[in-house]
PDB file of C-alpha atoms in Angstrom:
ATOM      1  CA  MET A  19      34.639 -50.575  14.889  1.00 56.00           C
ATOM      2  CA  LEU A  20      32.206 -48.244  16.608  1.00 52.00           C
ATOM      3  CA  VAL A  21      29.296 -46.785  14.664  1.00 60.00           C
ATOM      4  CA  GLY A  22      26.513 -44.367  15.451  1.00 68.00           C
ATOM      5  CA  SER A  23      26.593 -42.357  18.666  1.00 79.00           C
ATOM      6  CA  HIS A  24      29.555 -44.189  20.203  1.00 82.00           C
ATOM      7  CA  THR A  25      32.493 -42.292  21.658  1.00 84.00           C
ATOM      8  CA  VAL A  26      35.830 -43.308  23.130  1.00 87.00           C
ATOM      9  CA  GLU A  27      37.402 -41.412  26.022  1.00 90.00           C
ATOM     10  CA  GLY A  28      40.772 -42.780  27.071  1.00 93.00           C
ATOM     11  CA  ASN A  29      40.373 -46.530  27.497  1.00 85.00           C
ATOM     12  CA  LYS A  30      36.572 -46.421  27.880  1.00 82.00           C
ATOM     13  CA  ALA A  31      33.922 -46.654  25.173  1.00 79.00           C
ATOM     14  CA  PHE A  32      30.459 -45.126  25.554  1.00 81.00           C
ATOM     15  CA  GLY A  33      27.278 -45.680  23.561  1.00 79.00           C
ATOM     16  CA  PRO A  34      24.373 -48.050  22.927  1.00 74.00           C
ATOM     17  CA  GLY A  35      25.271 -51.727  23.312  1.00 70.00           C
ATOM     18  CA  ILE A  36      28.790 -51.206  24.671  1.00 72.00           C
ATOM     19  CA  LEU A  37      28.144 -53.219  27.821  1.00 71.00           C
ATOM     20  CA  ASP A  38      24.732 -54.800  28.083  1.00 67.00           C
ATOM     21  CA  MET A  39      24.431 -58.183  26.369  1.00 63.00           C
ATOM     22  CA  LYS A  40      28.161 -58.686  25.988  1.00 71.00           C
ATOM     23  CA  GLY A  41      28.601 -58.501  29.758  1.00 73.00           C
ATOM     24  CA  GLY A  42      26.460 -61.617  30.182  1.00 76.00           C
ATOM     25  CA  ILE A  43      28.530 -63.503  27.616  1.00 80.00           C
ATOM     26  CA  VAL A  44      31.744 -62.686  29.468  1.00 78.00           C
ATOM     27  CA  GLN A  45      30.181 -63.701  32.804  1.00 82.00           C
ATOM     28  CA  SER A  46      29.091 -67.030  31.318  1.00 86.00           C
ATOM     29  CA  LEU A  47      32.498 -67.861  29.893  1.00 88.00           C
ATOM     30  CA  TRP A  48      34.289 -66.944  33.121  1.00 90.00           C
ATOM     31  CA  ALA A  49      31.820 -69.045  35.161  1.00 89.00           C
ATOM     32  CA  ILE A  50      32.591 -72.106  33.029  1.00 91.00           C
ATOM     33  CA  LYS A  51      36.318 -71.406  33.293  1.00 95.00           C
ATOM     34  CA  ALA A  52      36.013 -71.093  37.091  1.00 96.00           C
ATOM     35  CA  CYS A  53      34.178 -74.428  37.303  1.00 94.00           C
ATOM     36  CA  GLY A  54      37.056 -76.067  35.466  1.00 94.00           C
ATOM     37  CA  GLU A  55      39.685 -74.457  37.680  1.00 97.00           C
ATOM     38  CA  LEU A  56      37.800 -75.441  40.849  1.00 97.00           C
ATOM     39  CA  GLY A  57      37.277 -79.004  39.666  1.00 97.00           C
ATOM     40  CA  ILE A  58      33.499 -78.631  39.509  1.00 95.00           C
ATOM     41  CA  PRO A  59      32.244 -81.079  36.885  1.00 94.00           C
ATOM     42  CA  ILE A  60      29.854 -79.860  34.232  1.00 90.00           C
ATOM     43  CA  ASN A  61      27.846 -82.933  33.326  1.00 90.00           C
ATOM     44  CA  LYS A  62      25.000 -81.196  31.562  1.00 86.00           C
ATOM     45  CA  ARG A  63      24.717 -79.687  28.113  1.00 86.00           C
ATOM     46  CA  ILE A  64      25.224 -75.924  28.141  1.00 87.00           C
ATOM     47  CA  VAL A  65      23.461 -73.795  25.556  1.00 86.00           C
ATOM     48  CA  PHE A  66      24.380 -70.170  24.965  1.00 84.00           C
ATOM     49  CA  LEU A  67      21.608 -68.152  23.377  1.00 85.00           C
ATOM     50  CA  CYS A  68      22.804 -64.740  22.248  1.00 81.00           C
ATOM     51  CA  THR A  69      20.330 -62.342  20.684  1.00 80.00           C
ATOM     52  CA  SER A  70      20.741 -58.809  19.418  1.00 75.00           C
ATOM     53  CA  ASP A  71      17.320 -57.220  19.700  1.00 74.00           C
ATOM     54  CA  GLU A  72      16.871 -56.884  23.473  1.00 67.00           C
ATOM     55  CA  GLU A  73      16.769 -53.095  23.256  1.00 66.00           C
ATOM     56  CA  ILE A  74      13.492 -53.277  21.342  1.00 73.00           C
ATOM     57  CA  GLY A  75      11.851 -56.003  23.425  1.00 75.00           C
ATOM     58  CA  SER A  76      13.294 -59.062  21.639  1.00 79.00           C
ATOM     59  CA  THR A  77      10.649 -58.778  18.937  1.00 81.00           C
ATOM     60  CA  SER A  78      12.594 -60.905  16.443  1.00 87.00           C
ATOM     61  CA  SER A  79      14.035 -63.426  18.890  1.00 87.00           C
ATOM     62  CA  ARG A  80      11.234 -63.852  21.427  1.00 89.00           C
ATOM     63  CA  SER A  81       9.867 -67.071  19.903  1.00 92.00           C
ATOM     64  CA  LEU A  82      13.366 -68.605  19.779  1.00 90.00           C
ATOM     65  CA  ILE A  83      14.023 -67.639  23.408  1.00 88.00           C
ATOM     66  CA  GLU A  84      10.709 -69.154  24.515  1.00 91.00           C
ATOM     67  CA  GLN A  85      11.280 -72.354  22.492  1.00 93.00           C
ATOM     68  CA  GLU A  86      14.733 -72.869  24.005  1.00 91.00           C
ATOM     69  CA  ALA A  87      13.490 -72.112  27.534  1.00 90.00           C
ATOM     70  CA  GLU A  88      10.807 -74.805  27.207  1.00 93.00           C
ATOM     71  CA  LYS A  89      13.480 -77.447  26.472  1.00 92.00           C
ATOM     72  CA  VAL A  90      15.260 -77.147  29.812  1.00 90.00           C
ATOM     73  CA  PRO A  91      14.296 -77.475  33.480  1.00 88.00           C
ATOM     74  CA  LEU A  92      16.481 -74.509  34.441  1.00 87.00           C
ATOM     75  CA  TYR A  93      17.906 -71.490  32.680  1.00 85.00           C
ATOM     76  CA  LEU A  94      20.050 -68.605  33.816  1.00 82.00           C
ATOM     77  CA  TYR A  95      19.951 -65.098  32.419  1.00 78.00           C
ATOM     78  CA  LEU A  96      23.203 -63.219  32.928  1.00 75.00           C
ATOM     79  CA  ASN A  97      23.425 -59.515  32.319  1.00 69.00           C
ATOM     80  CA  HIS A  98      25.450 -56.572  33.508  1.00 66.00           C
ATOM     81  CA  PRO A  99      24.840 -55.302  37.052  1.00 66.00           C
ATOM     82  CA  PRO A 100      22.764 -52.163  37.572  1.00 67.00           C
ATOM     83  CA  HIS A 101      24.813 -48.995  37.173  1.00 67.00           C
ATOM     84  CA  ALA A 102      27.728 -50.967  35.688  1.00 63.00           C
ATOM     85  CA  ALA A 103      28.593 -48.060  33.428  1.00 59.00           C
ATOM     86  CA  GLU A 104      29.496 -46.058  36.531  1.00 64.00           C
ATOM     87  CA  LEU A 105      32.240 -48.520  37.519  1.00 57.00           C
TER      88      LEU A 105
END
């Protein structure tokens, strides 16, 4: 269900939040799937941290993000590519 200033034109949806954070989730899941298909072992714990307030500077989730980042030697931030909406 779309709310607010969202619109749908054909098979495309437009509006705040349509692509941004969800694109990173899809990239993450496909990367794990690809590792499995290529026989690349994943022998480390994987943590997905999904927040919903990035548009306003992560004011509610910043402390959680920082706490989780301190627990690991490496983290990866996946997001949509620049100008992805033009694709």
